[in-house]
CSV table of N, CA, C and O in Angstrom, one decimal:
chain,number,residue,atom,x,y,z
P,1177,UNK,N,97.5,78.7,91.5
P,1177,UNK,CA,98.3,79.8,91.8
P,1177,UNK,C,99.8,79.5,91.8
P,1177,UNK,O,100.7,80.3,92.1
P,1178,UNK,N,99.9,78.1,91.4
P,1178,UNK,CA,101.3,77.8,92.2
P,1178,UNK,C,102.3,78.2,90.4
P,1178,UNK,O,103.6,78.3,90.5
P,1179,UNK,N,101.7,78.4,89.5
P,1179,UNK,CA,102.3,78.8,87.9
P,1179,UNK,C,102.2,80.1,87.9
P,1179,UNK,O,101.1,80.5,87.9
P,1180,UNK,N,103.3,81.1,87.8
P,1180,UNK,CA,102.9,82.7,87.8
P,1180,UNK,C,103.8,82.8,86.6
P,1180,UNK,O,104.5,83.8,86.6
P,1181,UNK,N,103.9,82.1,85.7
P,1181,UNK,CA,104.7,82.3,84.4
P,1181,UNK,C,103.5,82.9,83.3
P,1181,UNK,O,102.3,82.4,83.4
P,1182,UNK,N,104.0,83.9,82.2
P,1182,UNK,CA,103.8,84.7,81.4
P,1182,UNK,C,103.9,84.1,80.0
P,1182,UNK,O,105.0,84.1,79.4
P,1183,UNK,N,102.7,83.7,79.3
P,1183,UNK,CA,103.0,82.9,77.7
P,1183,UNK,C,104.0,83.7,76.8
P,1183,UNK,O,104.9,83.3,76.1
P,1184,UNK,N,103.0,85.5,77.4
P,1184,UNK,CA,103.2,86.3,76.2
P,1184,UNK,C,104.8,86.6,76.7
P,1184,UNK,O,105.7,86.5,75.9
P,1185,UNK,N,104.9,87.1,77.9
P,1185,UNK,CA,106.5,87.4,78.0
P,1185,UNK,C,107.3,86.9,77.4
P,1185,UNK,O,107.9,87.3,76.4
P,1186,UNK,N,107.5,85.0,78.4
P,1186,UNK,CA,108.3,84.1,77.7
P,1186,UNK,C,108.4,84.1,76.6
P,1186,UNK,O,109.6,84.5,76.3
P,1187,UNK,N,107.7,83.9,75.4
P,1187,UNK,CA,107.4,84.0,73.9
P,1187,UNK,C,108.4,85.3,73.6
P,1187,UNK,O,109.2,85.1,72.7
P,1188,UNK,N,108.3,86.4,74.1
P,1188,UNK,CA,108.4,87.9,73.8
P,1188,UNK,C,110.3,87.6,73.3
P,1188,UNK,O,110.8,88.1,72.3
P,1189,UNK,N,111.1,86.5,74.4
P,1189,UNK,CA,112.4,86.9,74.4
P,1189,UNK,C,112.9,85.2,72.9
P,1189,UNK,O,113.9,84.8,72.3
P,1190,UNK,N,111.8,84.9,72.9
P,1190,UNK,CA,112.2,84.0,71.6
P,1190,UNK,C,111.7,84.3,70.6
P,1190,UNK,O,112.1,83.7,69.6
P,1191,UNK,N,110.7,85.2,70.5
P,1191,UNK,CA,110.5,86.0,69.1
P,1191,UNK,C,111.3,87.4,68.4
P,1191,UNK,O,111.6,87.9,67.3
P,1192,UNK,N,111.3,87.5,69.2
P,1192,UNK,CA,112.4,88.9,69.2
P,1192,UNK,C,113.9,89.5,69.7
P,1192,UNK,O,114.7,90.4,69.3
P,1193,UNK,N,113.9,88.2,70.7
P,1193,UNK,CA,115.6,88.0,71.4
P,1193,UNK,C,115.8,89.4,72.1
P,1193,UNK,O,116.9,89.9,72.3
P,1194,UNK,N,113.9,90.3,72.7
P,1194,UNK,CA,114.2,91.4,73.5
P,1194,UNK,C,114.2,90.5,75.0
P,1194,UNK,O,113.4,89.6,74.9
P,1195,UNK,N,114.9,90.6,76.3
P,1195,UNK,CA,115.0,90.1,77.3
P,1195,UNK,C,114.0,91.4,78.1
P,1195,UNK,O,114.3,92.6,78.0
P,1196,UNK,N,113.0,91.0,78.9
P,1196,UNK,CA,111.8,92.1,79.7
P,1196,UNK,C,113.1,92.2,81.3
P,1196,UNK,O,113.5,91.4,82.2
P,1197,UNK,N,113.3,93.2,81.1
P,1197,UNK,CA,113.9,93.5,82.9
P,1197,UNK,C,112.7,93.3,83.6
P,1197,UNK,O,111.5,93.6,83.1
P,1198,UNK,N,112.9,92.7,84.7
P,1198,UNK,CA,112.1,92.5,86.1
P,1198,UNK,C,110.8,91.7,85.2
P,1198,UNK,O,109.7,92.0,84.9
P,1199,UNK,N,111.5,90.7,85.1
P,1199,UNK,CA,110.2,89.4,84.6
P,1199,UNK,C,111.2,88.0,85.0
P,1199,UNK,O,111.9,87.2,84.4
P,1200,UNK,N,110.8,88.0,86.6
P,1200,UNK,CA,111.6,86.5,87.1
P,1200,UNK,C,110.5,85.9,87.9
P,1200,UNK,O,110.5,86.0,89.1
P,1201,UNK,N,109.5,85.2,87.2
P,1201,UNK,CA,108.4,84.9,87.8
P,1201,UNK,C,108.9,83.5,88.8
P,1201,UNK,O,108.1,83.1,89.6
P,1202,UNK,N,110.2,82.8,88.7
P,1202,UNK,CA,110.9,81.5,89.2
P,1202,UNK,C,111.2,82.1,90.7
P,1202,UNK,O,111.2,81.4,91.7
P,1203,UNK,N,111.4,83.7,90.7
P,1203,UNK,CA,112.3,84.3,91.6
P,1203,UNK,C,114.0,83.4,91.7
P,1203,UNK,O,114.7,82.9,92.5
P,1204,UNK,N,114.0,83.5,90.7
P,1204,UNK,CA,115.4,82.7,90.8
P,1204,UNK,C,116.8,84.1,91.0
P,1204,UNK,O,117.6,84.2,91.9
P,1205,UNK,N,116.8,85.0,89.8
P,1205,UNK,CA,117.1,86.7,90.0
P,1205,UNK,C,117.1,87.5,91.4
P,1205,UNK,O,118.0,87.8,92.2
P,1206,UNK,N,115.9,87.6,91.5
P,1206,UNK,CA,115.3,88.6,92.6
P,1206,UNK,C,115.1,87.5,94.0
P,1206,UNK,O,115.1,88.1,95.1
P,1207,UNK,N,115.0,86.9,94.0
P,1207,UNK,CA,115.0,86.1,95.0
P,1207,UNK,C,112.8,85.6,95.3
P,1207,UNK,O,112.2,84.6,95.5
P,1208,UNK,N,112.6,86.8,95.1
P,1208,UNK,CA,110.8,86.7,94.9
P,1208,UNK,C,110.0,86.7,93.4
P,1208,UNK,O,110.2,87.6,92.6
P,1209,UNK,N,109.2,85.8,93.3
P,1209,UNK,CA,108.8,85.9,91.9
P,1209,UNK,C,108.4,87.7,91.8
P,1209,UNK,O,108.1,88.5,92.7
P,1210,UNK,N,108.8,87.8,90.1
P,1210,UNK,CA,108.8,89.6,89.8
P,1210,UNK,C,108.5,89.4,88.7
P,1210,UNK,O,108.7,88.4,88.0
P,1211,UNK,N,107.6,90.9,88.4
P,1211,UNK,CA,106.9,90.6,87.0
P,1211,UNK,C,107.3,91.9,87.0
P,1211,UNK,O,107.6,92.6,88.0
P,1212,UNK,N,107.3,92.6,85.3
P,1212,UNK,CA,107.7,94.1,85.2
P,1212,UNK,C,106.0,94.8,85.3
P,1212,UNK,O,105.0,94.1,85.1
P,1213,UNK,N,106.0,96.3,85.7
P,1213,UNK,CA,105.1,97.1,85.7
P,1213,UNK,C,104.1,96.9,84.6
P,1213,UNK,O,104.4,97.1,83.4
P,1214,UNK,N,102.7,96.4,85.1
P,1214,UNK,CA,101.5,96.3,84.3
P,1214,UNK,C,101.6,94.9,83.8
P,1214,UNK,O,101.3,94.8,82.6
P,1215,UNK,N,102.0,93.9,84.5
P,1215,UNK,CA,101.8,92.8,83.8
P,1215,UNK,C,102.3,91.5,84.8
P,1215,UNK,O,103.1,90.5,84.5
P,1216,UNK,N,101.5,92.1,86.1
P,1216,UNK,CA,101.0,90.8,87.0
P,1216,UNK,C,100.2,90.0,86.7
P,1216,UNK,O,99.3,90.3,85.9
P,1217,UNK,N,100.1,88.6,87.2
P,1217,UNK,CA,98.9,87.4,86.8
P,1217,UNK,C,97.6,87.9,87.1
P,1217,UNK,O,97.2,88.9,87.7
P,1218,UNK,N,97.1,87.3,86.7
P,1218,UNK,CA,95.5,87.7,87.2
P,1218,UNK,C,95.2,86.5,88.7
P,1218,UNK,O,95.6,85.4,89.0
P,1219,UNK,N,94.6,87.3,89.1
P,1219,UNK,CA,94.4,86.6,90.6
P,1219,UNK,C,95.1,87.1,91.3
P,1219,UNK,O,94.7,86.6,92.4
P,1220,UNK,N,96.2,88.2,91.6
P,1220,UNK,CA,97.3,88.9,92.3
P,1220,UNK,C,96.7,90.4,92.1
P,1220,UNK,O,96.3,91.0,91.1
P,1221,UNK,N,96.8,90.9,93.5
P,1221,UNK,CA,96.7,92.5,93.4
P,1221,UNK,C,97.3,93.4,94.2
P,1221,UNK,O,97.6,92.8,95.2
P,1222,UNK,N,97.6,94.2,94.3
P,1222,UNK,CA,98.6,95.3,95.2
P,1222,UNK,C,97.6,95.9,96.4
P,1222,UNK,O,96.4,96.0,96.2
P,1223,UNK,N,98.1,96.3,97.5
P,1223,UNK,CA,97.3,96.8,98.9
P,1223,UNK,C,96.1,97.7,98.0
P,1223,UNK,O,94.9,97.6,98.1
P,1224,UNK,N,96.9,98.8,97.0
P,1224,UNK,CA,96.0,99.7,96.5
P,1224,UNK,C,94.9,99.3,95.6
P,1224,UNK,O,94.0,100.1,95.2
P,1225,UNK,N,94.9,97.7,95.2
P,1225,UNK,CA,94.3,97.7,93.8
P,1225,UNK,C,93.0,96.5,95.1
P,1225,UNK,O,91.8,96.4,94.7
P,1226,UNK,N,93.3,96.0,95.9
P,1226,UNK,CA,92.7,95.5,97.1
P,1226,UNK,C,91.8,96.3,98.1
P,1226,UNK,O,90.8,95.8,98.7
P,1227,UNK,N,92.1,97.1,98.1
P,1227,UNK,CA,91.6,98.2,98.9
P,1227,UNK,C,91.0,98.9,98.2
P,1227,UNK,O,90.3,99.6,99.0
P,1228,UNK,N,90.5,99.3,96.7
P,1228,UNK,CA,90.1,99.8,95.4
P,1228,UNK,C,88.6,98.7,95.6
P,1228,UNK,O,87.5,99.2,95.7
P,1229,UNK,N,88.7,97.8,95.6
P,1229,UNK,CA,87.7,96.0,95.6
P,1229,UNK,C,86.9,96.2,96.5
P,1229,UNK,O,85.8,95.8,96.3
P,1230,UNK,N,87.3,96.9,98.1
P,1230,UNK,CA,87.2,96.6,99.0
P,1230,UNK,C,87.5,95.4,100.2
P,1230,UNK,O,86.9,95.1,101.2
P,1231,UNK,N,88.7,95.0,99.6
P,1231,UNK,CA,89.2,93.7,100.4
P,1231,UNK,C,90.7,94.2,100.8
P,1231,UNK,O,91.4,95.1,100.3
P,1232,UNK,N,91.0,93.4,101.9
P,1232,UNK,CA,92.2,93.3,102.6
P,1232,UNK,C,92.9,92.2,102.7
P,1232,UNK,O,92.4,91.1,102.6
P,1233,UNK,N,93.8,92.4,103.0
P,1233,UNK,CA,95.2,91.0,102.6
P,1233,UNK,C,94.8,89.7,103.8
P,1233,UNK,O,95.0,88.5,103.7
P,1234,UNK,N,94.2,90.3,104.9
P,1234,UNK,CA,93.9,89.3,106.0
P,1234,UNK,C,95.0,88.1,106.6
P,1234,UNK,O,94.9,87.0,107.0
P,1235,UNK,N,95.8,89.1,106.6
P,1235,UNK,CA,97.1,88.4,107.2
P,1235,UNK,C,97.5,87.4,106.2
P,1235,UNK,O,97.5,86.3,106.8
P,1236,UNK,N,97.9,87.3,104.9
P,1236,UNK,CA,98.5,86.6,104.2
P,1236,UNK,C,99.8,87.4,104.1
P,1236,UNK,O,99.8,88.6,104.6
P,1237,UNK,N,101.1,86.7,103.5
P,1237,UNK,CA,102.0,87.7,103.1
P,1237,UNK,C,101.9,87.8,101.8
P,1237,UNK,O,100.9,87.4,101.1
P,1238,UNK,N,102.8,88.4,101.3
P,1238,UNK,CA,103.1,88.9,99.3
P,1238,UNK,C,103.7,87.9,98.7
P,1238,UNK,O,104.9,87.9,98.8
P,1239,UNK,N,103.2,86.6,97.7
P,1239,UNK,CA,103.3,86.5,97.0
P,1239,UNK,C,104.4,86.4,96.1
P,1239,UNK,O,105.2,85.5,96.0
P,1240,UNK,N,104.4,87.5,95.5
P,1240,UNK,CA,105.0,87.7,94.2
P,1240,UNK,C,105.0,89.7,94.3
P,1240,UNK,O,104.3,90.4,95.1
P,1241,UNK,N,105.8,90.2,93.4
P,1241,UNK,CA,106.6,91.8,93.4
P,1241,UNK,C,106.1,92.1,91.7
P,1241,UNK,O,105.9,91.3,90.8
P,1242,UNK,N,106.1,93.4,91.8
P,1242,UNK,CA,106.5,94.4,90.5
P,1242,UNK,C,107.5,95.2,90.9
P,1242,UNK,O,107.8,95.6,92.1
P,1243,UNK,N,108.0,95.4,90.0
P,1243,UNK,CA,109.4,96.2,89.7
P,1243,UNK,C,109.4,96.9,88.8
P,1243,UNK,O,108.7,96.5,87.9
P,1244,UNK,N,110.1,98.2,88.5
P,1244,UNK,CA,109.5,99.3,87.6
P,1244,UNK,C,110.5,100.2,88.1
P,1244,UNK,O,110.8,100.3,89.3
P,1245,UNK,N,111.0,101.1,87.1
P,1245,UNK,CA,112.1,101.9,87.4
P,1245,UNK,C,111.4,103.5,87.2
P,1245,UNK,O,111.0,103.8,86.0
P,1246,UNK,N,111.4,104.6,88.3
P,1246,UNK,CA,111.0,105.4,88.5
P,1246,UNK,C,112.2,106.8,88.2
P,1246,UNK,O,112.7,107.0,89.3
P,1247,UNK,N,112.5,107.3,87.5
P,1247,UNK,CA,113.3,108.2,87.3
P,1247,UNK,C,114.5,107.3,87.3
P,1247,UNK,O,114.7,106.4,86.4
P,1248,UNK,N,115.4,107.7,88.4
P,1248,UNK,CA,117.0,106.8,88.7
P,1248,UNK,C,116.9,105.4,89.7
P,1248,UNK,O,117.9,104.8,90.0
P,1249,UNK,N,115.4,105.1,90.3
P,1249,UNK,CA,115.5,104.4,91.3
P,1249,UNK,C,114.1,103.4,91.1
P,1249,UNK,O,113.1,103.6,90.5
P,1250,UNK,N,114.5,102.0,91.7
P,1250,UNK,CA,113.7,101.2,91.5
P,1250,UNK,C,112.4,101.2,92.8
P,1250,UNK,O,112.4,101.6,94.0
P,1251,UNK,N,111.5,100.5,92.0
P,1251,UNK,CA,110.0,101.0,92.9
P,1251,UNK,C,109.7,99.2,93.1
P,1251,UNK,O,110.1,98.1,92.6
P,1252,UNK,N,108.7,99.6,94.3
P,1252,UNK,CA,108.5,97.9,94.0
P,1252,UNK,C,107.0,98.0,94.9
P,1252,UNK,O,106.8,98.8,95.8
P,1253,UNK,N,105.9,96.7,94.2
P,1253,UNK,CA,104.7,96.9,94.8
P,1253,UNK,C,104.3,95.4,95.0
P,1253,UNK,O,104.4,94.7,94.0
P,1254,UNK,N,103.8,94.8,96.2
P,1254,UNK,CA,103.7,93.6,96.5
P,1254,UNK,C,102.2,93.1,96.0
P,1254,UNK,O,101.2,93.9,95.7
P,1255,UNK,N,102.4,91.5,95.8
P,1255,UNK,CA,101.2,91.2,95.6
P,1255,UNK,C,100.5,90.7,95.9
P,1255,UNK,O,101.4,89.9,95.8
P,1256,UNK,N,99.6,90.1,96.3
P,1256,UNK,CA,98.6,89.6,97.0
P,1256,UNK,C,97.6,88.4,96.4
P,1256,UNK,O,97.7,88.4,95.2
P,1257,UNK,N,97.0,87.7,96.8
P,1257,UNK,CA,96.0,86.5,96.2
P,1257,UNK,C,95.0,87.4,96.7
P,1257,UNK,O,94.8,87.9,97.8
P,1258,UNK,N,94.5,87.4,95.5
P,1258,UNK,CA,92.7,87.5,95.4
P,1258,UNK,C,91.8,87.0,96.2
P,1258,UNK,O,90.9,87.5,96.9
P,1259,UNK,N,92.3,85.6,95.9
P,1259,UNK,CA,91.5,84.9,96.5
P,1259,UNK,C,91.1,84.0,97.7
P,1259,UNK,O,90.2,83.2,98.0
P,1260,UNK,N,92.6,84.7,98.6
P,1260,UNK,CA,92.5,84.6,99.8
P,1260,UNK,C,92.1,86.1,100.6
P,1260,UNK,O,91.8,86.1,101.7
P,1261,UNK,N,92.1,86.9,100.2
P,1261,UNK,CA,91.2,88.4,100.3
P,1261,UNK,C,90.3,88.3,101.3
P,1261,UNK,O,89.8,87.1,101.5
P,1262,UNK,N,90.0,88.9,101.9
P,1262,UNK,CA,88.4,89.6,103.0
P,1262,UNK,C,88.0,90.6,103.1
P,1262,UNK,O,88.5,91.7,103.6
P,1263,UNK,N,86.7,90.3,102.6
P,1263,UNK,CA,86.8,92.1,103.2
P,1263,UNK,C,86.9,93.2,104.3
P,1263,UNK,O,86.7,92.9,105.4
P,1264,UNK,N,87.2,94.3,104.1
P,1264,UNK,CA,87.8,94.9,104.5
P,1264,UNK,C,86.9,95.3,105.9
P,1264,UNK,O,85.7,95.1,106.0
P,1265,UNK,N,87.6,95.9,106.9
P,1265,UNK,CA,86.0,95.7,108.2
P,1265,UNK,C,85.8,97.2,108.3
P,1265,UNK,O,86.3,98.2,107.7
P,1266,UNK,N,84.8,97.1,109.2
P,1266,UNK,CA,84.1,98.9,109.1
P,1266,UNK,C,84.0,98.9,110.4
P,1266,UNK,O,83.7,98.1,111.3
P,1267,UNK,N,84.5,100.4,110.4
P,1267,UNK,CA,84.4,100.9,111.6
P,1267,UNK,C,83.4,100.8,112.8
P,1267,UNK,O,82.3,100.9,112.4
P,1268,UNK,N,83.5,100.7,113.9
P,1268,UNK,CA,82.3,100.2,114.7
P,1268,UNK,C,82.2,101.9,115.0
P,1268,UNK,O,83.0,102.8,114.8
P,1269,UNK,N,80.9,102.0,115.5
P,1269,UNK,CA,80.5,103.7,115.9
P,1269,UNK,C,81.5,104.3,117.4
P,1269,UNK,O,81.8,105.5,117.5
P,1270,UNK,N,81.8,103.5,118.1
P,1270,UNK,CA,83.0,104.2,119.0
P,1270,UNK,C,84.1,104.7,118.3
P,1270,UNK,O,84.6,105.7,118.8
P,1271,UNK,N,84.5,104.1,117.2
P,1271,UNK,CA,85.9,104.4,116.3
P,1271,UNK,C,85.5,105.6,115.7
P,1271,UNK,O,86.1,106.7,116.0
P,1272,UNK,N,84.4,105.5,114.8
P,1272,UNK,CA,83.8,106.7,114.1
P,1272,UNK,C,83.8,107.7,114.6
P,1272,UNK,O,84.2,108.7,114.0
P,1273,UNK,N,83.1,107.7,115.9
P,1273,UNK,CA,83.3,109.0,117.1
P,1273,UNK,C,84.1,109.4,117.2
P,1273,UNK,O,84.2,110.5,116.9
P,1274,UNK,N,85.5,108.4,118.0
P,1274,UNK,CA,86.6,109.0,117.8
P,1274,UNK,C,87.2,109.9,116.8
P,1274,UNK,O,87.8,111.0,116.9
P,1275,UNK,N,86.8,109.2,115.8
P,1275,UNK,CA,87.8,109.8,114.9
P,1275,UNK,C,86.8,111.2,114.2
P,1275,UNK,O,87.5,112.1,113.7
P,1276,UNK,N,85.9,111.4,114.1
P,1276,UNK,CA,85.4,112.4,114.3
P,1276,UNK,C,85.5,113.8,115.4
P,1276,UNK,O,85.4,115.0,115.1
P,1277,UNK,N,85.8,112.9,116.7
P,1277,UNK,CA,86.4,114.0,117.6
P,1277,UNK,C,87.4,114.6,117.6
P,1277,UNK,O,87.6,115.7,118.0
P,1278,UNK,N,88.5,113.6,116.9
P,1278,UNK,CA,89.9,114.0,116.7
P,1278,UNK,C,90.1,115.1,115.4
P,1278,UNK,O,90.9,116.0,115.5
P,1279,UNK,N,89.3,115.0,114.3
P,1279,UNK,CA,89.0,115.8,112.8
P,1279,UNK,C,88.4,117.1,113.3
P,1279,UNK,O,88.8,118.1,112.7
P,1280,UNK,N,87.5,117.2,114.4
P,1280,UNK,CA,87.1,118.5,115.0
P,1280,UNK,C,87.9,118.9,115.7
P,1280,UNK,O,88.2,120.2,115.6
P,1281,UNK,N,88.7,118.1,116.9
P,1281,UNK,CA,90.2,119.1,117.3
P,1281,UNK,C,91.1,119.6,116.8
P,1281,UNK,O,91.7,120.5,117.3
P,1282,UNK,N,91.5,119.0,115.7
P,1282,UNK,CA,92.4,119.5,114.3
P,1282,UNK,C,91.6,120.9,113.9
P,1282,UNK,O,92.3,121.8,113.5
P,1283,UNK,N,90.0,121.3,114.0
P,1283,UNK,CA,89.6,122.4,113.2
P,1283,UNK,C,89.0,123.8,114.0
P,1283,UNK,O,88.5,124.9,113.7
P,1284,UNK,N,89.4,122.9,115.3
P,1284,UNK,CA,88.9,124.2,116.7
P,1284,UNK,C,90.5,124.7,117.0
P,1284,UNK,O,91.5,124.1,117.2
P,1285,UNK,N,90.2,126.3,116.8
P,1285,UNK,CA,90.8,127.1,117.1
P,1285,UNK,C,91.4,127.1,118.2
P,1285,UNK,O,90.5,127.3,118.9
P,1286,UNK,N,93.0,127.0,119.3
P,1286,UNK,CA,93.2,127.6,120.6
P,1286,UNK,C,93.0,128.6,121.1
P,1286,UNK,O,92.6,128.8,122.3
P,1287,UNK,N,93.3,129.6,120.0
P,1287,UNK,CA,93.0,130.8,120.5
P,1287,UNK,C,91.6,131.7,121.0
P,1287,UNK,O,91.3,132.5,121.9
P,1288,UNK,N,91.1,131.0,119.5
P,1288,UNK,CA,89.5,131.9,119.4
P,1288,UNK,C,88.4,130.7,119.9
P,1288,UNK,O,87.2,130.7,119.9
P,1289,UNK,N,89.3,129.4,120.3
P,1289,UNK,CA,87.8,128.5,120.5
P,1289,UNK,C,86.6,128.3,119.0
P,1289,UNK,O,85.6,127.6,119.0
P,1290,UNK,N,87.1,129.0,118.2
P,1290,UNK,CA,86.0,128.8,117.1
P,1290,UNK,C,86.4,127.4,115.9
P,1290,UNK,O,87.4,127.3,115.2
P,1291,UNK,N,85.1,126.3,116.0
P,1291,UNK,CA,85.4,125.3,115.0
P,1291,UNK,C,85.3,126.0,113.9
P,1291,UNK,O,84.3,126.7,113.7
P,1292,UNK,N,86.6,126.0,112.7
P,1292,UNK,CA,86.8,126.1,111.5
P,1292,UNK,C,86.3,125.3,110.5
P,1292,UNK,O,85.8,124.3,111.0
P,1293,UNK,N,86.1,125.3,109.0
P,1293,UNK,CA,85.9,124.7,108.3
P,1293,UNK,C,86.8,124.2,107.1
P,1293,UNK,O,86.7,123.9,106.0
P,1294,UNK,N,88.1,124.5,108.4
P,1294,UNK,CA,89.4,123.8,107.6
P,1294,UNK,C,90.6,123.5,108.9
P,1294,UNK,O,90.4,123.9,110.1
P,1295,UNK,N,91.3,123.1,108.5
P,1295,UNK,CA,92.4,122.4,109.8
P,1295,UNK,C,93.3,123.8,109.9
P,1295,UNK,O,93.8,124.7,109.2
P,1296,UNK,N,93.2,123.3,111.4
P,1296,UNK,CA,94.4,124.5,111.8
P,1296,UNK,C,95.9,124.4,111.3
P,1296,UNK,O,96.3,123.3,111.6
P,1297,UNK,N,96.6,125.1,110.8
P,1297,UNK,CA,98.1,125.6,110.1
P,1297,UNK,C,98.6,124.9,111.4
P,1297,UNK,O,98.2,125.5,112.5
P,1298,UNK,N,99.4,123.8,111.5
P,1298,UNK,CA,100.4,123.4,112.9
P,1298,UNK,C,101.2,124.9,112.7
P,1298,UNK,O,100.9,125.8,113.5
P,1299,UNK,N,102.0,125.1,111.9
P,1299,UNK,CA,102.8,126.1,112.0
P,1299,UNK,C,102.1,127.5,112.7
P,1299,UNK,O,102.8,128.4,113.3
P,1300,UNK,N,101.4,127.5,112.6
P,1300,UNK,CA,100.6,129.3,113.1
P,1300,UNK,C,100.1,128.4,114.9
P,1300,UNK,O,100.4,128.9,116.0
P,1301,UNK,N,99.5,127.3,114.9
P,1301,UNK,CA,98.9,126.9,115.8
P,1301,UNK,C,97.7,127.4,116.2
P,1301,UNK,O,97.0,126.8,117.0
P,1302,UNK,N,97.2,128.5,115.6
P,1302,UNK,CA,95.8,129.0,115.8
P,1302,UNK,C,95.1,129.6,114.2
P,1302,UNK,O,95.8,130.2,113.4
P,1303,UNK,N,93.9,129.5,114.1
P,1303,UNK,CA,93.2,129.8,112.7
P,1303,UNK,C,93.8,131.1,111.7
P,1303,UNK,O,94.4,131.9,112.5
P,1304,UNK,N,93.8,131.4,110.5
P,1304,UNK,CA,93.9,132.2,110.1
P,1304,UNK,C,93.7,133.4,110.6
P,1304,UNK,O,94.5,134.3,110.3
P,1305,UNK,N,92.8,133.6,111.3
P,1305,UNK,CA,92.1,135.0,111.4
P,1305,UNK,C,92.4,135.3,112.8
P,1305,UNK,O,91.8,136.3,113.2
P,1306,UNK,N,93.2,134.7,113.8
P,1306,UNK,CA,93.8,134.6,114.8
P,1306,UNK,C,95.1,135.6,114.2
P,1306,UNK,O,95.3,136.8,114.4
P,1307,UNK,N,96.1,134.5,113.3
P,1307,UNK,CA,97.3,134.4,112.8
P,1307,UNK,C,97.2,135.9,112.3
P,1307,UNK,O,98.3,136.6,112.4
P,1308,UNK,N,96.1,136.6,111.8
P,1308,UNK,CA,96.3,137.8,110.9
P,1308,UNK,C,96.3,139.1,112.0
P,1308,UNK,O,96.9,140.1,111.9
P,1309,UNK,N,95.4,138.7,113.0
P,1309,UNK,CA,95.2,139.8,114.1
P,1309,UNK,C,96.5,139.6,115.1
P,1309,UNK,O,96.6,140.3,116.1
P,1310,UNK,N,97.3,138.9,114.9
P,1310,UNK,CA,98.9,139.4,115.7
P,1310,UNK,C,100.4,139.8,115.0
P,1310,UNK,O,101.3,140.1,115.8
C-alpha cells in the first residue's frame, strides 16, 4: 500500500504532455496523496463505497484524497484501506427499539394523537388533517 502511483496517469503526461489536475499521489502539491475523480488505487475506498461493502473505517484515518471540481468549487472524498476495513456492527435490539420509538414519535399526531403513515410537517406541528381543520 505504501506505492499509490498511477502507470497509466504517469505515462498520460509523457505521451501526450496533457498534465491530470489533482493527480499528486507523492502529496508533495496537496500536502496528501490525491488522485483526480474515478481513478483511486485499488485497495482504497470512500466512507460511501465502504459502507456500500458493508465495512467501516474502524478507526483508521484517510490515507489518500480525490479531488474533482464541482461547478466553481472543489469537492474532496477521503480514502480508506480496504484492507484494514471491519465490518460494520448491527444494531443490538435496545437501539432498534429506540429507534423505532423515536420514527413513531415523529408520525403520532399532537393534536389528534393519531399514528400517521408519514412524518409530521415540523412546520404545521400536527398532521395534515389537523392542519386543514384550523
Amino acid at each position: 500500500m505504501t506505492d499509490l502511483r498511477s502507470v497509466d496517469l504517469d505515462n498520460l503526461a509523457e505521451r501526450t504532455g496533457i498534465q491530470v489536475e489533482f493527480y499528486d499521489p507523492l502529496g508533495t502539491h496537496y500536502g496528501f496523496p490525491t488522485f483526480p475523480y474515478h481513478c483511486a488505487p485499488t485497495g482504497l475506498a470512500t466512507l460511501r463505497q465502504l459502507r456500500a461493502a458493508g465495512l467501516r473505517p474502524n478507526g483508521q484515518n484517510p490515507i489518500a484524497q480525490i479531488y474533482w471540481r464541482h461547478r466553481n468549487n472543489r469537492r474532496v472524498a477521503y480514502l480508506y484501506r480496504l484492507d484494514l476495513a471491519a465490518p460494520k456492527r448491527a444494531a443490538t435490539p435496545a437501539q432498534r427499539e429506540a429507534i423505532a420509538k423515536a420514527l413513531r414519535a415523529r408520525r403520532t399526531c399532537r393534536v389528534c394523537a393519531q399514528v400517521k403513515p408519514y412524518y409530521i410537517p415540523r412546520r404545521y406541528g400536527c398532521c395534515l388533517d389537523c392542519h386543514g381543520g384550523h
